[in-house]
GROMACS .gro file of C-alpha atoms in nm:
model
  244
    1MET     CA    1   4.438  12.812  19.373
    2LYS     CA    2   4.252  12.811  19.706
    3SER     CA    3   4.046  12.500  19.621
    4ALA     CA    4   4.093  12.226  19.362
    5ALA     CA    5   3.976  11.888  19.241
    6ILE     CA    6   4.277  11.655  19.249
    7VAL     CA    7   4.251  11.340  19.038
    8THR     CA    8   4.485  11.073  19.179
    9MET     CA    9   4.590  10.829  18.909
   10ARG     CA   10   4.872  10.597  18.798
   11THR     CA   11   4.904  10.339  18.523
   12ASN     CA   12   5.072  10.062  18.724
   13SER     CA   13   4.756   9.933  18.892
   14LYS     CA   14   4.787   9.585  19.040
   15ARG     CA   15   4.452   9.419  18.971
   16LEU     CA   16   4.389   9.567  18.626
   17PRO     CA   17   4.718   9.699  18.478
   18GLY     CA   18   4.685  10.006  18.259
   19LYS     CA   19   4.318  10.052  18.346
   20ALA     CA   20   4.351  10.431  18.339
   21LEU     CA   21   4.414  10.409  17.965
   22SER     CA   22   4.140  10.153  17.900
   23ARG     CA   23   3.910  10.242  17.611
   24ILE     CA   24   3.555  10.286  17.743
   25THR     CA   25   3.385  10.437  17.438
   26ASP     CA   26   3.506  10.481  17.082
   27HIS     CA   27   3.655  10.819  17.173
   28LYS     CA   28   3.707  10.815  17.550
   29ARG     CA   29   3.948  10.634  17.779
   30ALA     CA   30   3.894  10.598  18.153
   31VAL     CA   31   4.124  10.893  18.225
   32ASP     CA   32   3.930  11.117  17.982
   33ILE     CA   33   3.601  11.038  18.152
   34ILE     CA   34   3.733  11.100  18.503
   35ILE     CA   35   3.889  11.433  18.405
   36GLN     CA   36   3.570  11.550  18.234
   37ARG     CA   37   3.359  11.455  18.534
   38ALA     CA   38   3.609  11.626  18.768
   39LYS     CA   39   3.568  11.948  18.570
   40LEU     CA   40   3.195  11.939  18.651
   41THR     CA   41   3.278  12.004  19.017
   42GLU     CA   42   3.347  12.359  18.891
   43LEU     CA   43   3.687  12.361  19.060
   44PRO     CA   44   4.029  12.380  18.892
   45VAL     CA   45   4.136  12.024  18.814
   46ILE     CA   46   4.484  11.883  18.878
   47LEU     CA   47   4.603  11.539  18.773
   48ALA     CA   48   4.829  11.406  19.051
   49THR     CA   49   5.034  11.122  18.909
   50SER     CA   50   5.379  10.982  18.972
   51ILE     CA   51   5.725  11.071  18.843
   52SER     CA   52   5.756  10.725  18.688
   53SER     CA   53   5.803  10.720  18.309
   54SER     CA   54   5.508  10.479  18.300
   55ASP     CA   55   5.286  10.778  18.377
   56ASP     CA   56   5.421  11.005  18.103
   57GLU     CA   57   5.118  10.933  17.885
   58LEU     CA   58   4.880  11.030  18.165
   59SER     CA   59   5.065  11.359  18.202
   60ASN     CA   60   5.038  11.428  17.828
   61ILE     CA   61   4.666  11.348  17.831
   62ALA     CA   62   4.611  11.592  18.117
   63VAL     CA   63   4.790  11.866  17.924
   64ASN     CA   64   4.562  11.797  17.627
   65HIS     CA   65   4.264  11.842  17.859
   66LYS     CA   66   4.412  12.178  17.961
   67ILE     CA   67   4.440  12.096  18.329
   68GLU     CA   68   4.735  12.122  18.566
   69VAL     CA   69   4.963  11.825  18.628
   70PHE     CA   70   5.152  11.737  18.943
   71ARG     CA   71   5.405  11.453  18.944
   72GLY     CA   72   5.529  11.314  19.272
   73SER     CA   73   5.579  11.002  19.478
   74LEU     CA   74   5.499  10.672  19.306
   75LEU     CA   75   5.398  10.477  19.618
   76ASN     CA   76   5.316  10.735  19.882
   77LYS     CA   77   5.009  10.919  19.758
   78ILE     CA   78   4.984  11.108  20.088
   79LYS     CA   79   5.323  11.262  20.011
   80ARG     CA   80   5.209  11.326  19.652
   81TRP     CA   81   4.902  11.509  19.781
   82TYR     CA   82   5.104  11.705  20.036
   83ASP     CA   83   5.357  11.819  19.775
   84CYS     CA   84   5.074  11.906  19.537
   85PHE     CA   85   4.901  12.116  19.804
   86GLU     CA   86   5.229  12.295  19.869
   87LYS     CA   87   5.308  12.363  19.504
   88PHE     CA   88   4.968  12.509  19.419
   89GLN     CA   89   4.907  12.664  19.765
   90ILE     CA   90   4.580  12.475  19.803
   91GLU     CA   91   4.371  12.513  20.118
   92THR     CA   92   4.090  12.265  20.048
   93ALA     CA   93   4.045  11.998  19.783
   94LEU     CA   94   3.839  11.714  19.651
   95LEU     CA   95   4.051  11.400  19.619
   96ILE     CA   96   3.912  11.204  19.326
   97ASP     CA   97   4.005  10.839  19.291
   98GLY     CA   98   4.123  10.758  18.940
   99ASP     CA   99   3.910  10.442  18.946
  100ASP     CA  100   3.575  10.618  18.980
  101LEU     CA  101   3.428  10.666  18.634
  102CYS     CA  102   3.090  10.773  18.773
  103TYR     CA  103   3.229  11.019  19.027
  104ASP     CA  104   2.931  11.226  19.137
  105TYR     CA  105   3.011  11.595  19.104
  106ASP     CA  106   2.688  11.683  19.287
  107VAL     CA  107   2.792  11.484  19.596
  108ALA     CA  108   3.134  11.650  19.563
  109LYS     CA  109   2.985  12.000  19.572
  110ARG     CA  110   2.779  11.898  19.875
  111ALA     CA  111   3.094  11.771  20.048
  112MET     CA  112   3.292  12.090  19.982
  113LYS     CA  113   3.008  12.299  20.125
  114GLN     CA  114   2.998  12.072  20.431
  115LEU     CA  115   3.377  12.101  20.469
  116SER     CA  116   3.367  12.481  20.466
  117GLU     CA  117   3.074  12.508  20.707
  118SER     CA  118   3.150  12.230  20.957
  119GLY     CA  119   3.506  12.294  21.071
  120ALA     CA  120   3.594  11.933  20.992
  121ASP     CA  121   3.936  11.836  20.859
  122ILE     CA  122   3.801  11.575  20.623
  123ILE     CA  123   3.467  11.474  20.470
  124MET     CA  124   3.461  11.102  20.391
  125SER     CA  125   3.234  10.850  20.224
  126PRO     CA  126   3.029  10.645  20.472
  127GLU     CA  127   3.036  10.268  20.434
  128GLU     CA  128   2.683  10.258  20.296
  129ILE     CA  129   2.754  10.485  19.998
  130VAL     CA  130   2.746  10.326  19.654
  131THR     CA  131   3.111  10.242  19.586
  132GLY     CA  132   3.262  10.488  19.338
  133LEU     CA  133   3.026  10.784  19.386
  134PHE     CA  134   3.263  10.993  19.599
  135THR     CA  135   3.603  10.981  19.767
  136LEU     CA  136   3.715  11.263  19.998
  137ALA     CA  137   3.711  11.636  20.061
  138VAL     CA  138   4.005  11.753  20.273
  139THR     CA  139   4.177  12.054  20.421
  140LYS     CA  140   4.544  12.137  20.402
  141ASN     CA  141   4.560  12.071  20.776
  142ALA     CA  142   4.441  11.713  20.724
  143ILE     CA  143   4.697  11.644  20.453
  144LYS     CA  144   4.975  11.796  20.667
  145LYS     CA  145   4.885  11.578  20.967
  146LEU     CA  146   4.872  11.264  20.751
  147TYR     CA  147   5.205  11.354  20.592
  148ASP     CA  148   5.365  11.402  20.934
  149ILE     CA  149   5.275  11.038  21.010
  150ALA     CA  150   5.372  10.896  20.671
  151PRO     CA  151   5.638  11.117  20.507
  152LEU     CA  152   5.864  10.856  20.349
  153ASP     CA  153   5.864  10.826  19.972
  154SER     CA  154   5.897  10.449  20.002
  155LEU     CA  155   5.573  10.402  20.198
  156ASP     CA  156   5.279  10.253  20.010
  157THR     CA  157   4.976  10.456  20.121
  158ASP     CA  158   4.729  10.337  19.860
  159VAL     CA  159   4.500  10.255  20.153
  160PHE     CA  160   4.541  10.504  20.438
  161THR     CA  161   4.212  10.524  20.628
  162HIS     CA  162   4.372  10.343  20.924
  163LEU     CA  163   4.594  10.652  20.968
  164LEU     CA  164   4.305  10.895  21.019
  165LYS     CA  165   4.257  10.820  21.388
  166LYS     CA  166   4.630  10.836  21.451
  167ALA     CA  167   4.641  11.179  21.285
  168ASN     CA  168   4.372  11.300  21.526
  169LEU     CA  169   4.160  11.448  21.249
  170ILE     CA  170   3.808  11.584  21.280
  171VAL     CA  171   3.620  11.353  21.047
  172GLN     CA  172   3.266  11.385  20.914
  173PHE     CA  173   3.079  11.183  20.654
  174VAL     CA  174   2.923  11.338  20.349
  175GLN     CA  175   2.549  11.384  20.376
  176LEU     CA  176   2.375  11.143  20.141
  177HIS     CA  177   2.034  11.111  19.986
  178GLU     CA  178   1.865  10.778  20.043
  179TYR     CA  179   1.910  10.667  19.680
  180GLU     CA  180   2.289  10.709  19.712
  181ARG     CA  181   2.325  10.442  19.980
  182ASN     CA  182   2.291  10.066  20.024
  183LYS     CA  183   2.243   9.973  19.658
  184PRO     CA  184   2.376   9.653  19.494
  185ILE     CA  185   2.567   9.872  19.248
  186ARG     CA  186   2.942   9.902  19.195
  187LEU     CA  187   3.083  10.210  19.018
  188THR     CA  188   3.461  10.168  19.032
  189LEU     CA  189   3.719  10.015  18.798
  190ASP     CA  190   3.931   9.734  18.943
  191TYR     CA  191   3.841   9.418  18.753
  192GLU     CA  192   3.768   9.304  18.398
  193GLU     CA  193   3.401   9.283  18.495
  194ASP     CA  194   3.409   9.651  18.593
  195LEU     CA  195   3.554   9.737  18.254
  196GLU     CA  196   3.272   9.551  18.081
  197PHE     CA  197   3.020   9.728  18.304
  198PHE     CA  198   3.145  10.078  18.220
  199LYS     CA  199   3.160  10.005  17.848
  200LYS     CA  200   2.796   9.900  17.850
  201LEU     CA  201   2.686  10.185  18.077
  202TYR     CA  202   2.849  10.455  17.867
  203SER     CA  203   2.731  10.304  17.542
  204VAL     CA  204   2.387  10.422  17.657
  205LEU     CA  205   2.445  10.720  17.887
  206ASP     CA  206   2.647  11.034  17.829
  207ILE     CA  207   2.977  11.031  18.019
  208GLN     CA  208   2.876  11.353  18.197
  209SER     CA  209   2.546  11.214  18.326
  210SER     CA  210   2.463  11.299  18.687
  211GLY     CA  211   2.500  11.040  18.957
  212THR     CA  212   2.123  11.055  19.004
  213LYS     CA  213   2.062  10.965  18.641
  214ILE     CA  214   2.323  10.688  18.644
  215LEU     CA  215   2.182  10.523  18.958
  216SER     CA  216   1.827  10.552  18.829
  217TYR     CA  217   1.921  10.391  18.498
  218ILE     CA  218   2.104  10.101  18.663
  219GLU     CA  219   1.816  10.034  18.902
  220THR     CA  220   1.580  10.019  18.604
  221ASN     CA  221   1.820   9.790  18.417
  222LYS     CA  222   1.925   9.550  18.693
  223ASP     CA  223   2.106   9.315  18.455
  224LEU     CA  224   2.371   9.584  18.416
  225ALA     CA  225   2.460   9.579  18.787
  226GLN     CA  226   2.492   9.200  18.775
  227ILE     CA  227   2.792   9.230  18.543
  228ASN     CA  228   3.028   9.341  18.819
  229TYR     CA  229   2.858   9.365  19.158
  230HIS     CA  230   2.965   9.012  19.250
  231LYS     CA  231   3.324   9.148  19.263
  232GLN     CA  232   3.235   9.382  19.549
  233LYS     CA  233   3.303   9.116  19.811
  234ASP     CA  234   3.657   9.059  19.676
  235PHE     CA  235   3.710   9.435  19.659
  236LEU     CA  236   3.615   9.487  20.024
  237GLN     CA  237   3.823   9.191  20.143
  238ASN     CA  238   4.130   9.319  19.959
  239LYS     CA  239   4.078   9.664  20.107
  240LEU     CA  240   4.051   9.520  20.458
  241GLN     CA  241   4.367   9.309  20.417
  242THR     CA  242   4.562   9.613  20.293
  243GLN     CA  243   4.465   9.807  20.607
  244LYS     CA  244   4.607   9.541  20.841
   0.00000   0.00000   0.00000
């Protein structure tokens, strides 16, 4: 498995417990939607979850979706990624956040192409990207260097961007189209308002809709974005505090 799409997910989320198993449509939970969108990257998909019994259901769901499962560190997701890379002998991967129910597989393909052609260790999301469209594309070298800095199972590396400079990685940002940046739109699941947003969005759009179609629909129906965008400030403040 030279390249893969690794979905990082647990059930013991702090702000919205059990959100991965939240029902979004009559037949789809959050985890189902993220796995199906990950498959559209056209890479083998792996669910990377923890060894905690609280994540047994996630593991079973992944098996039902006929994807690989890796179970590792509960707190240290860098270690979980490193061990996953080692087990499946992965060289490059998309790291897909288990919160991002509108993960844009087209941006992901663009990032993997950029990763292979640029010589970078990691392709990241720039600050101006619509939150939730994309996470990371990384090389094995990047994961190894991050793991060398933070190898302990007891470390909480839910937020790790402050370690990138210390790891001396070659970092680039994914190339974006103008419509993918600086929009008052929030596409990630952290709060009750986000849950309401996704339920309404996917009551109208197919869960495999492209990022382009999703953004276009929300911009045309601005009342939808108002459901949860006001939580973006809290989200960014929490992220900043975690990095300190």
